[in-house]
Coordinates of C-alpha atoms and ligand atoms in Angstrom, one line a residue:
M1 CA 210.6 -10.7 -88.9
I2 CA 210.1 -10.4 -85.1
K3 CA 209.2 -13.6 -83.3
A4 CA 206.3 -13.0 -80.9
Y5 CA 203.7 -14.5 -78.9
A6 CA 200.2 -12.9 -79.9
T7 CA 196.5 -13.0 -78.7
F8 CA 194.2 -12.8 -81.5
E9 CA 190.7 -12.6 -79.6
P10 CA 189.5 -11.7 -76.1
G11 CA 191.1 -13.9 -73.3
G12 CA 192.6 -16.0 -76.0
K13 CA 195.6 -18.3 -75.9
L14 CA 198.7 -16.8 -76.6
K15 CA 200.3 -18.4 -80.3
P16 CA 203.2 -17.5 -82.1
F17 CA 203.1 -14.6 -84.5
E18 CA 205.7 -13.2 -86.6
Y19 CA 205.4 -9.6 -87.7
D20 CA 207.5 -7.3 -89.8
P21 CA 208.7 -4.0 -88.1
G22 CA 209.8 -2.5 -91.3
E23 CA 212.3 0.5 -91.4
L24 CA 214.0 1.6 -87.7
N25 CA 212.6 5.0 -87.0
P26 CA 215.3 7.5 -86.6
L27 CA 214.4 7.8 -83.0
D28 CA 213.4 4.3 -82.0
V29 CA 215.5 1.8 -81.0
E30 CA 215.3 -1.8 -81.2
I31 CA 216.0 -4.1 -78.1
D32 CA 216.7 -8.1 -78.0
V33 CA 214.5 -9.6 -75.0
R34 CA 216.0 -11.7 -72.8
Y35 CA 213.4 -11.5 -69.9
C36 CA 210.0 -10.4 -69.7
G37 CA 207.7 -9.8 -66.9
I38 CA 204.0 -10.6 -66.8
C39 CA 201.9 -7.9 -65.1
H40 CA 198.1 -8.1 -64.5
S41 CA 197.7 -5.2 -66.9
D42 CA 199.1 -8.1 -69.6
V43 CA 195.9 -10.2 -68.7
S44 CA 193.6 -7.0 -69.1
V45 CA 194.7 -6.4 -72.3
I46 CA 194.6 -9.8 -73.2
D47 CA 190.8 -9.8 -71.9
N48 CA 190.0 -6.4 -73.4
E49 CA 188.9 -5.7 -69.8
W50 CA 189.3 -2.1 -70.8
G51 CA 187.9 -1.9 -74.0
M52 CA 191.1 -0.5 -75.7
T53 CA 192.8 -3.5 -76.9
Q54 CA 193.9 -4.1 -80.7
Y55 CA 193.9 -7.5 -81.5
P56 CA 196.3 -9.7 -82.9
V57 CA 198.2 -8.1 -79.5
V58 CA 201.7 -8.9 -78.4
P59 CA 201.7 -8.5 -74.5
G60 CA 204.7 -7.9 -72.5
H61 CA 205.6 -4.5 -71.2
E62 CA 208.7 -5.2 -68.5
V63 CA 211.2 -5.7 -70.9
V64 CA 214.6 -6.5 -70.1
G65 CA 217.1 -6.6 -72.9
T66 CA 220.1 -5.4 -74.8
I67 CA 219.7 -2.7 -77.5
A68 CA 220.3 -4.5 -80.9
K69 CA 219.9 -1.6 -83.0
V70 CA 219.7 2.2 -83.0
G71 CA 217.7 5.1 -85.2
S72 CA 219.9 7.4 -86.7
S73 CA 219.3 10.1 -84.6
V74 CA 219.5 8.7 -81.3
K75 CA 222.1 9.7 -78.9
H76 CA 222.1 8.6 -75.8
L77 CA 222.0 5.2 -76.6
Q78 CA 224.3 2.7 -78.4
V79 CA 224.3 -1.1 -79.5
G80 CA 225.3 -3.9 -76.7
Q81 CA 224.0 -1.5 -73.8
T82 CA 221.5 -3.1 -70.9
V83 CA 218.2 -1.8 -70.8
G84 CA 214.3 -1.5 -69.6
L85 CA 211.4 -0.6 -71.1
G86 CA 208.0 -0.6 -69.1
W87 CA 204.4 0.2 -69.9
H88 CA 205.3 3.5 -72.1
S89 CA 207.1 2.9 -75.3
G90 CA 207.2 6.8 -76.2
Y91 CA 206.4 10.1 -75.3
C92 CA 205.4 13.3 -77.1
D93 CA 208.2 15.1 -75.5
E94 CA 206.6 18.4 -77.1
C95 CA 203.3 18.3 -73.8
A96 CA 203.2 20.7 -70.9
N97 CA 203.3 17.6 -68.9
C98 CA 206.7 16.0 -71.3
R99 CA 208.5 19.8 -70.9
A100 CA 207.7 19.7 -66.6
G101 CA 209.5 15.7 -66.7
D102 CA 206.0 14.3 -66.1
H103 CA 206.0 12.1 -69.3
N104 CA 204.2 9.6 -68.0
L105 CA 201.0 11.6 -67.5
C106 CA 201.6 12.8 -71.4
P107 CA 198.1 12.5 -73.1
D108 CA 200.1 11.3 -76.5
G109 CA 202.4 8.5 -74.5
Q110 CA 202.7 5.4 -76.5
A111 CA 201.4 1.9 -74.7
T112 CA 203.8 -0.5 -74.9
I113 CA 200.7 -2.7 -75.9
I114 CA 197.8 -0.9 -77.5
G115 CA 198.6 -0.4 -80.8
H116 CA 201.7 -1.3 -80.3
H117 CA 203.5 -4.9 -80.4
G118 CA 205.3 -5.4 -76.9
G119 CA 207.8 -7.6 -75.2
F120 CA 206.1 -11.2 -75.2
A121 CA 209.0 -11.9 -78.2
D122 CA 212.6 -12.2 -79.3
K123 CA 212.7 -8.4 -79.9
V124 CA 211.2 -5.1 -79.5
R125 CA 211.1 -1.9 -80.3
A126 CA 210.3 1.9 -78.8
A127 CA 211.1 5.6 -78.9
A128 CA 214.7 5.7 -77.3
N129 CA 212.9 8.3 -74.6
S130 CA 211.2 5.6 -73.1
V131 CA 214.0 3.1 -72.7
I132 CA 215.9 3.1 -69.5
L133 CA 219.6 2.0 -68.9
I134 CA 219.9 -0.7 -66.3
P135 CA 223.0 0.4 -63.8
K136 CA 225.1 -2.1 -62.4
G137 CA 224.3 -4.2 -59.0
I138 CA 220.5 -5.0 -60.7
D139 CA 220.2 -8.5 -61.0
L140 CA 218.6 -8.7 -64.6
E141 CA 216.7 -11.7 -64.1
S142 CA 214.3 -9.9 -61.5
A143 CA 214.6 -6.9 -62.7
G144 CA 211.6 -6.9 -65.5
P145 CA 209.0 -6.0 -62.8
L146 CA 210.6 -3.0 -61.9
F147 CA 209.5 -1.5 -65.1
C148 CA 205.7 -1.6 -64.3
G149 CA 205.2 -2.7 -61.1
G150 CA 208.0 -1.5 -59.1
I151 CA 207.8 2.1 -60.4
T152 CA 203.9 2.0 -59.5
V153 CA 204.6 1.7 -56.0
F154 CA 207.7 3.9 -55.9
N155 CA 206.8 7.1 -58.0
P156 CA 204.3 7.8 -55.2
L157 CA 207.1 8.2 -52.7
V158 CA 208.6 10.5 -54.5
Q159 CA 205.7 12.6 -56.0
F160 CA 204.2 13.4 -52.5
D161 CA 207.8 13.9 -50.8
V162 CA 207.2 10.8 -48.5
R163 CA 209.8 11.0 -45.4
P164 CA 211.7 9.0 -43.4
T165 CA 209.5 9.7 -40.3
D166 CA 206.4 9.2 -41.9
K167 CA 204.5 6.0 -41.1
V168 CA 203.5 4.0 -44.7
A169 CA 200.6 1.3 -45.1
V170 CA 200.4 -1.2 -48.1
I171 CA 197.1 -2.7 -49.1
G172 CA 197.2 -6.2 -50.7
I173 CA 201.0 -7.9 -50.6
G174 CA 201.0 -9.3 -53.9
G175 CA 203.0 -8.4 -57.0
L176 CA 202.9 -4.6 -56.5
G177 CA 202.4 -4.6 -52.6
H178 CA 205.7 -6.5 -52.1
M179 CA 207.8 -4.3 -53.8
A180 CA 206.3 -1.4 -51.9
L181 CA 207.1 -3.1 -48.9
N182 CA 211.1 -3.1 -50.1
F183 CA 211.4 0.0 -51.3
L184 CA 209.3 1.7 -48.1
N185 CA 211.7 0.3 -45.7
A186 CA 214.8 0.9 -47.5
W187 CA 213.1 4.8 -47.7
G188 CA 213.2 4.7 -43.9
C189 CA 209.6 4.8 -43.3
E190 CA 207.6 2.5 -40.4
V191 CA 205.7 0.5 -42.6
T192 CA 202.6 -1.5 -41.9
A193 CA 200.8 -4.0 -44.3
F194 CA 197.2 -5.0 -44.5
T195 CA 197.0 -8.3 -45.1
S196 CA 194.5 -11.4 -44.5
S197 CA 196.2 -14.5 -44.9
E198 CA 198.6 -15.8 -41.7
H199 CA 201.0 -16.7 -44.4
K200 CA 201.3 -13.6 -46.1
R201 CA 201.7 -11.7 -42.8
K202 CA 204.8 -13.6 -42.0
E203 CA 206.3 -13.1 -45.2
A204 CA 205.8 -9.1 -45.0
L205 CA 207.3 -8.7 -42.0
E206 CA 210.4 -10.5 -44.1
L207 CA 210.0 -8.1 -46.9
G208 CA 209.8 -5.0 -45.0
A209 CA 206.7 -4.3 -43.0
H210 CA 207.2 -3.5 -39.1
H211 CA 203.6 -4.2 -38.2
T212 CA 201.4 -6.4 -39.9
L213 CA 197.1 -5.3 -39.6
N214 CA 194.3 -8.3 -40.6
S215 CA 192.4 -6.5 -43.4
R216 CA 189.4 -8.6 -42.4
D217 CA 189.2 -7.8 -38.7
Q218 CA 187.1 -4.2 -38.9
K219 CA 188.0 -4.0 -34.9
E220 CA 191.9 -3.9 -35.7
I221 CA 191.4 -1.5 -38.5
E222 CA 189.4 0.9 -36.4
G223 CA 192.1 0.6 -33.7
A224 CA 194.2 1.6 -36.1
A225 CA 192.7 5.6 -36.5
G226 CA 194.5 8.5 -37.4
H227 CA 197.7 6.7 -37.6
F228 CA 199.2 6.8 -41.0
D229 CA 200.8 9.6 -43.2
L230 CA 199.9 7.9 -46.5
I231 CA 198.2 4.7 -47.6
I232 CA 199.0 3.0 -51.0
S233 CA 196.5 0.5 -52.0
T234 CA 197.1 -2.1 -54.7
V235 CA 194.3 -4.0 -54.9
N236 CA 191.6 -3.9 -57.3
V237 CA 188.9 -5.3 -55.4
K238 CA 186.3 -3.0 -53.4
L239 CA 187.3 -2.4 -49.9
D240 CA 185.3 -1.0 -47.0
W241 CA 187.7 2.3 -48.2
N242 CA 185.5 4.9 -45.4
L243 CA 187.4 2.5 -42.5
Y244 CA 191.1 2.8 -44.7
L245 CA 190.3 6.6 -44.4
N246 CA 189.8 6.7 -40.8
T247 CA 193.1 4.9 -39.9
L248 CA 195.0 8.2 -41.8
K249 CA 196.4 11.2 -40.0
A250 CA 195.0 14.8 -40.4
K251 CA 196.4 15.7 -43.8
G252 CA 196.9 11.9 -45.0
R253 CA 196.5 10.6 -47.9
L254 CA 195.0 7.4 -49.4
H255 CA 196.5 6.6 -52.7
F256 CA 195.2 4.4 -55.3
V257 CA 197.8 2.3 -57.7
G258 CA 195.6 -0.5 -58.3
A259 CA 193.2 -0.3 -61.0
T260 CA 189.8 -1.1 -59.4
L261 CA 186.8 -0.6 -61.8
D262 CA 184.3 -0.1 -58.6
P263 CA 183.6 3.4 -58.3
L264 CA 184.7 4.7 -54.4
D265 CA 182.4 4.9 -51.8
L266 CA 183.8 7.7 -49.7
S267 CA 182.8 9.6 -46.4
V268 CA 183.3 13.6 -47.6
F269 CA 182.8 14.3 -43.9
S270 CA 185.9 12.1 -43.4
L271 CA 188.0 14.1 -45.8
I272 CA 187.0 17.5 -44.8
T273 CA 187.5 17.3 -41.3
G274 CA 190.7 15.7 -41.6
Q275 CA 191.9 17.5 -44.8
R276 CA 192.8 14.1 -46.0
S277 CA 193.1 13.5 -50.0
V278 CA 192.6 10.4 -52.0
S279 CA 194.6 10.6 -55.4
G280 CA 195.9 8.0 -58.0
S281 CA 199.2 7.7 -60.1
P282 CA 200.3 5.5 -63.4
V283 CA 204.0 4.0 -63.4
G284 CA 206.3 7.0 -63.4
S285 CA 208.7 9.3 -65.2
P286 CA 211.5 8.0 -66.8
S287 CA 213.6 10.3 -64.6
T288 CA 211.9 8.6 -61.8
I289 CA 212.4 5.0 -63.5
E290 CA 216.1 6.0 -63.2
K291 CA 215.9 7.1 -59.7
M292 CA 214.2 3.7 -59.0
L293 CA 217.2 1.7 -60.6
E294 CA 219.8 3.8 -58.6
F295 CA 217.9 3.2 -55.3
A296 CA 217.1 -0.5 -56.0
S297 CA 221.0 -0.8 -56.9
L298 CA 222.2 0.5 -53.5
H299 CA 219.6 -1.2 -51.3
K300 CA 219.6 -4.4 -53.1
I301 CA 215.7 -4.5 -53.6
R302 CA 215.0 -7.0 -56.3
P303 CA 211.5 -8.6 -56.9
V304 CA 210.4 -12.1 -55.6
I305 CA 209.8 -13.7 -59.1
E306 CA 208.7 -16.9 -60.7
K307 CA 210.2 -18.0 -63.8
F308 CA 208.9 -19.3 -66.9
N309 CA 210.2 -20.1 -70.1
F310 CA 208.7 -18.6 -73.1
D311 CA 207.9 -21.3 -74.9
D312 CA 205.6 -22.0 -71.8
I313 CA 204.1 -18.4 -72.0
N314 CA 200.2 -20.0 -71.6
A315 CA 200.8 -21.8 -68.2
A316 CA 202.8 -18.6 -67.3
I317 CA 199.6 -16.5 -67.6
E318 CA 197.0 -19.2 -66.3
R319 CA 199.5 -19.3 -63.3
L320 CA 199.2 -15.7 -62.8
R321 CA 195.0 -15.8 -63.2
S322 CA 195.5 -18.4 -60.5
G323 CA 196.2 -15.7 -57.8
K324 CA 199.0 -17.7 -56.7
A325 CA 201.9 -16.3 -58.5
H326 CA 204.8 -16.0 -55.7
Y327 CA 205.2 -12.7 -56.0
R328 CA 205.5 -11.8 -59.8
I329 CA 206.3 -13.8 -63.5
V330 CA 209.1 -13.5 -65.6
L331 CA 209.6 -14.9 -68.9
C332 CA 212.9 -16.1 -69.7
R333 CA 214.5 -17.2 -73.0
Ligands
ZN401 ZN1 202.0 -3.5 -65.6
ZN402 ZN1 203.6 14.5 -74.1

């Protein structure tokens, strides 16, 4: 039996929950969970915010652990290896996206916490093609958040061939944004953080921003007109997007990784005259996750975390809900 924590109704507290995972599928592995990050998407799924939660739900999709069992057809992973598991715990491996290496765009990809039990547990199972070896040099305690939040902000750098000479801004310096500043600084870019509090402004500079702009000061934002090649938005609230659109250079891109549920209200004129783009992307493929881990290891990038014991899981969720987490929460054994 796998000992987990599950929620049984929208917004419910997590309670101990045991389930029998059955025989191990030939293409799956079983992971002994050592650490698991908590992501905003875990809370969205607990609350059934996206209308796709299947209860009881075992959240947790920023897993770091050790391979405990491998299925009979798994060739590239062995018992005892240290691995990570993120938003996806399986891909079809056959669709056009998978064949192109874009597994994170697989329409039949298995989400780790939707119709599948996740990492708030002593063990979790996943298809071997979604489980990533963690290279040496990665601090395991803080590595969990790289597997969802980290890859979400790293992936656009790979997708859009961001160059070291590019000027890149990040909106929202929280769980995702703080990792974006780390990555962009190491990538060589000129990095700007849009943030509203003096406290976060100082921290943004320490995390790798070269400049900050006050996101509540319209004049300050207007003063940055035509400046950025790329803006990555990590927030899930509605902002005056046209204000931000105008801070892009011609051919610049406003890229969304924060899942705001409000429709975008955009000036098409600003898009057309500057040939600007607006886009979004989900997490990243296994090979991009591997690239990210090597890059993070080389540049000593590690998420800033607060630690909670697995037994204090409800307090950890409350902490995340309060918006005060600094910056990401990790459950530890
Ligand atoms: Zn996540
Ligand atoms: Zn596929």
